[in-house]
Tab-separated table of C-alpha atoms in Angstrom:
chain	number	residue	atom	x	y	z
L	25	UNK	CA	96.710	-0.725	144.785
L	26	UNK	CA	93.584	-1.977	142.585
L	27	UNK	CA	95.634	-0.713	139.582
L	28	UNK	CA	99.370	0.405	139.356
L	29	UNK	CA	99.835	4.093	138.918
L	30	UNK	CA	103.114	5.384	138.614
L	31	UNK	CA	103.018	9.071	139.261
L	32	UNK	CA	106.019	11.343	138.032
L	33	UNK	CA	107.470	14.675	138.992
L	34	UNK	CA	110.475	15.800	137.276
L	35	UNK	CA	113.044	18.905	137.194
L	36	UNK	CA	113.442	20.603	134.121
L	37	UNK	CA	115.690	19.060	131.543
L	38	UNK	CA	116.448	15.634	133.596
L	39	UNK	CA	114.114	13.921	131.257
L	40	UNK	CA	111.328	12.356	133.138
L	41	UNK	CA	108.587	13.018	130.811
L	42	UNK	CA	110.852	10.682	127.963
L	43	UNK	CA	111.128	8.360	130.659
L	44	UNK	CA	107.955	7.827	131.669
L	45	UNK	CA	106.249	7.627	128.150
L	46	UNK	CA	109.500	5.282	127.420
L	47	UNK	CA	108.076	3.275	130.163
L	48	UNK	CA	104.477	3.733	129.027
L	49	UNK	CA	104.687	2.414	125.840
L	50	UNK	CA	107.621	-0.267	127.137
L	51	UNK	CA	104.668	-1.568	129.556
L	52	UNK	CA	101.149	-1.099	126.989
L	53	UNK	CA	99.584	1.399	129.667
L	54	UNK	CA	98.265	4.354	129.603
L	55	UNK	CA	101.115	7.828	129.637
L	56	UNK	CA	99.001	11.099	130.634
L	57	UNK	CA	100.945	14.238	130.404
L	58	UNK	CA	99.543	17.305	128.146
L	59	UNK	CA	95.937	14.640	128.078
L	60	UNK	CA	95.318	15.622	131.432
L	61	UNK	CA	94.535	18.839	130.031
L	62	UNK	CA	92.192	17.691	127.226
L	63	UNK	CA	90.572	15.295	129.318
L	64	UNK	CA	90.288	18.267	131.679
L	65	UNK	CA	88.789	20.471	128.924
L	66	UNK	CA	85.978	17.999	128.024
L	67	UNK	CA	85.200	17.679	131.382
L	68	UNK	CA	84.674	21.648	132.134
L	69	UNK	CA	83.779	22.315	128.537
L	70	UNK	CA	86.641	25.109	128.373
L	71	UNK	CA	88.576	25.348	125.311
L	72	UNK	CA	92.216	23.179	125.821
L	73	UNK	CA	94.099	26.428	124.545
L	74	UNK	CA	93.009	27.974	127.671
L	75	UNK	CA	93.656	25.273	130.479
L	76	UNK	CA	96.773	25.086	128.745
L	77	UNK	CA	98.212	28.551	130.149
L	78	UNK	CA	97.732	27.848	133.035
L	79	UNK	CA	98.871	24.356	133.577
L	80	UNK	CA	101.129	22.960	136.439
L	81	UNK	CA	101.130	27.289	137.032
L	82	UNK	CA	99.847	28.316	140.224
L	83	UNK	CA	97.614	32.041	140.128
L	84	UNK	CA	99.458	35.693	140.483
L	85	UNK	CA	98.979	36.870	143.965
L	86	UNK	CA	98.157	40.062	141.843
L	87	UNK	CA	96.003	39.044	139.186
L	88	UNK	CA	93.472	36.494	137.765
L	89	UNK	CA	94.108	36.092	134.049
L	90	UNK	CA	91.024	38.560	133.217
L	91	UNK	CA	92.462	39.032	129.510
L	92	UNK	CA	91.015	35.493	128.997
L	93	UNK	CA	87.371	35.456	128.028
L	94	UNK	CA	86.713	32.904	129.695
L	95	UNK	CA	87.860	34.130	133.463
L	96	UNK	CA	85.316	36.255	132.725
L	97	UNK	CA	82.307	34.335	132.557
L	98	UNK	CA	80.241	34.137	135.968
L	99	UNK	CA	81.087	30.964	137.302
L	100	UNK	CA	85.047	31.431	137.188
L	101	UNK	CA	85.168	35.092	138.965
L	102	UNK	CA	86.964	34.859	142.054
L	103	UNK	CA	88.185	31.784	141.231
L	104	UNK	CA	91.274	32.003	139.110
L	105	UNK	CA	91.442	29.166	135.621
L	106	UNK	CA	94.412	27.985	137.136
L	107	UNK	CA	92.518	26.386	140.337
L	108	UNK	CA	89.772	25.234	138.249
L	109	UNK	CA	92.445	23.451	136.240
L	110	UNK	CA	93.840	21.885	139.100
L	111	UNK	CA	90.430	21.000	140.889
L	112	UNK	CA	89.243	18.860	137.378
L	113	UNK	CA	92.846	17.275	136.561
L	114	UNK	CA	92.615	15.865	140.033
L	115	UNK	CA	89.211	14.473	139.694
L	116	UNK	CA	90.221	13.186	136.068
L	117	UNK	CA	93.766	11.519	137.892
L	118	UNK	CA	91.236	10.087	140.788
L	119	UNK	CA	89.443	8.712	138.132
L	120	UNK	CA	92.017	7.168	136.035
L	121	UNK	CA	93.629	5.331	139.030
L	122	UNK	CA	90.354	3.398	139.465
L	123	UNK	CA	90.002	2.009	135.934
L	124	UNK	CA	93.458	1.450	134.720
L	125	UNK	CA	97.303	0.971	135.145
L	126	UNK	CA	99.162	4.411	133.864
L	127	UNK	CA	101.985	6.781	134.157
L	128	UNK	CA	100.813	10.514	135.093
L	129	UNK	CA	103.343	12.930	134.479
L	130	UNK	CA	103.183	16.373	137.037
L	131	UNK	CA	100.164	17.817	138.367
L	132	UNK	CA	100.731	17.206	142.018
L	133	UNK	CA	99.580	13.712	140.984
L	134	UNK	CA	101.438	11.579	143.839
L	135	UNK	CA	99.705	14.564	146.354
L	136	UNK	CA	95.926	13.557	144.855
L	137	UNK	CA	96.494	10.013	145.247
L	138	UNK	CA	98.662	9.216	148.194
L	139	UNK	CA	98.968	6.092	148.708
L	140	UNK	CA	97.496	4.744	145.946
L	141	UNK	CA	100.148	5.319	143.518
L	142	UNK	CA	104.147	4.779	143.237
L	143	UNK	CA	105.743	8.168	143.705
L	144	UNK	CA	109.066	8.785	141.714
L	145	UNK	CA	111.328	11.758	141.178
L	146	UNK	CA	113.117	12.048	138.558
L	147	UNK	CA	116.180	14.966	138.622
L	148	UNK	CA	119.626	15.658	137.418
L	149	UNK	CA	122.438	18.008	138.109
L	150	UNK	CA	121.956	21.298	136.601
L	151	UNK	CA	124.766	21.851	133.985
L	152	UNK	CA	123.396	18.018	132.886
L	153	UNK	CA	119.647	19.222	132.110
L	154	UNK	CA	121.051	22.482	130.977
L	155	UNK	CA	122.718	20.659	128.235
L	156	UNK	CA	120.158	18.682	127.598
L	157	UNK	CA	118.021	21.095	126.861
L	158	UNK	CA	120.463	22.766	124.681
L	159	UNK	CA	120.638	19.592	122.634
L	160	UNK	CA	117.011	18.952	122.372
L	161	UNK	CA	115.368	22.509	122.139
L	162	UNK	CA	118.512	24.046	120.234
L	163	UNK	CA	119.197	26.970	123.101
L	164	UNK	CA	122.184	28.657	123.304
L	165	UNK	CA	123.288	27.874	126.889
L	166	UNK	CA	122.547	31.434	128.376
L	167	UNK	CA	118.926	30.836	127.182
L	168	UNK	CA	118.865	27.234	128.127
L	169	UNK	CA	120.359	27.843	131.716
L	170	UNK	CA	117.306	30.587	131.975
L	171	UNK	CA	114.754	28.253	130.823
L	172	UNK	CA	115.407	25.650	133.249
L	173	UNK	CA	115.741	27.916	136.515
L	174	UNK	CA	112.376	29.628	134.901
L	175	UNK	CA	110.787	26.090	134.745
L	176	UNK	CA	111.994	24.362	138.006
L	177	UNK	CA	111.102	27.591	139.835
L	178	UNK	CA	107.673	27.242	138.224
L	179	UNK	CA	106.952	23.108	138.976
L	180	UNK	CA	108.457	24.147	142.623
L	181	UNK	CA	106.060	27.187	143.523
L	182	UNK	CA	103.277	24.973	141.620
L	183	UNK	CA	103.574	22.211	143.703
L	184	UNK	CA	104.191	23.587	146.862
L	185	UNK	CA	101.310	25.906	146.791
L	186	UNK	CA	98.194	23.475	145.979
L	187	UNK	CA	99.961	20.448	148.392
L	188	UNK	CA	101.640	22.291	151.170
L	189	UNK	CA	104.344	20.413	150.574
L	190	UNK	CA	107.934	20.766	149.715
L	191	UNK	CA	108.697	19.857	145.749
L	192	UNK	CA	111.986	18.623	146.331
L	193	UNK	CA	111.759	16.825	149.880
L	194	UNK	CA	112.540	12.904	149.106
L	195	UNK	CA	110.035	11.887	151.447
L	196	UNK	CA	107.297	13.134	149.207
L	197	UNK	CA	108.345	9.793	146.791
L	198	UNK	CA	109.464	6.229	146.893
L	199	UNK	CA	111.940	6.752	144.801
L	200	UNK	CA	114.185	9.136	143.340
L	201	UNK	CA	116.504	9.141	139.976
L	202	UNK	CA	119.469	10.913	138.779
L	203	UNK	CA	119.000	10.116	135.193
L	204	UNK	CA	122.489	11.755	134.577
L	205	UNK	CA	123.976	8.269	136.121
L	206	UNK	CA	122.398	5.730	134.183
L	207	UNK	CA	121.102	4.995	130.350
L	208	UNK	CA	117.736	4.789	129.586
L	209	UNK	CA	117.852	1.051	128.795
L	210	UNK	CA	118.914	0.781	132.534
L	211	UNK	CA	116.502	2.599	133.911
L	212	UNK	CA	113.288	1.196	131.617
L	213	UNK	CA	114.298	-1.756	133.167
L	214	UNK	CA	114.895	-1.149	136.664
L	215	UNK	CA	111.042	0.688	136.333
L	216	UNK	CA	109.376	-2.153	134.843
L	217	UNK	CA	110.853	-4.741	137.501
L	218	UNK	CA	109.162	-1.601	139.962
L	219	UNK	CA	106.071	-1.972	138.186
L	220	UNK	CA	105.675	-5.787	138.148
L	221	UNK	CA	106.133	-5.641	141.894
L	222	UNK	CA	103.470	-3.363	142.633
């Protein structure tokens, strides 16, 4: 790799975007999560509060978002925000993997850069992330265990329809964590002894 990308995709609640900006700031590189999308906006010259209701969403089958304005100008009809969104974060991730070491959080980014990145997954069993995000958004559990079947289902149809590919098959990464079994201490580690070997 001419620079080390770690790329991240994560279920719901098991805490891989913590992780990887842990790791980000652990290791003085770059972390691109929500930038993606305001690096995306500038690019496209679309406001960020609009690539931002789409992200890591794929389109209805039934509708394009034609409440937004700007679905409506020329250029985007027929061709839903969503895709747009995906088409510039992937140039923007291409481009960012040939000028500097980072951590990209979601956005199919292990599928846009192959082999040019280390792939991890991070996941956790579901009553783990469902207290997790009980603790950290202040749910009561019936709205947290909603939340993160609404999410996971989301990242999984998200994924699989711009790669082709199935979210949760292993083979898709080069490695996989179950942050339930191990501290974060542990596992900053264990990814910056990854990183040094890249």
């Amino acid at each position: 790799m001419a620079h080390r990308i770690i790329t991240i995709n994560r279920m719901y609640g098991s805490g891989g975007r913590l992780l990887g900006k842990a790791l980000a700031e652990k290791l003085g590189i770059g972390f691109y999560d929500k930038e993606l999308i305001r690096l995306a906006s500038e690019k496209n010259q679309i406001p960020y509060q609009e690539l931002e209701k789409v992200d890591e969403k794929k389109a209805s089958q039934w509708r394009l978002p034609v409440k937004e304005q700007m679905q409506m100008e020329p250029q985007y009809h027929f061709h839903p925000m969503n895709d747009v969104l995906f088409e510039t974060q992937s140039q923007v991730i291409q481009e960012l993997a040939q000028k500097e070491d980072c951590i990209i959080v979601g956005r199919c980014a292990n599928y846009v850069l192959g082999d040019k990145c280390f792939s991890l997954f991070v996941y956790a069993p579901f009553e783990y992330r469902v207290q997790s995000i009980m603790e950290r958004l202040g749910r009561e559990e019936k709205s947290a265990r909603a939340l993160v079947k609404k999410m996971d289902k989301t990242r999984r149809s998200y994924y699989e329809f711009f790669t082709d590919e199935k979210w949760k098959d292993l083979s898709n990464y080069q490695m996989c964590i179950d942050t339930s079994r191990f501290d974060q201490e542990f596992l900053l580690k264990l990814l910056a002894d990854v990183y040094a070997a890249l």
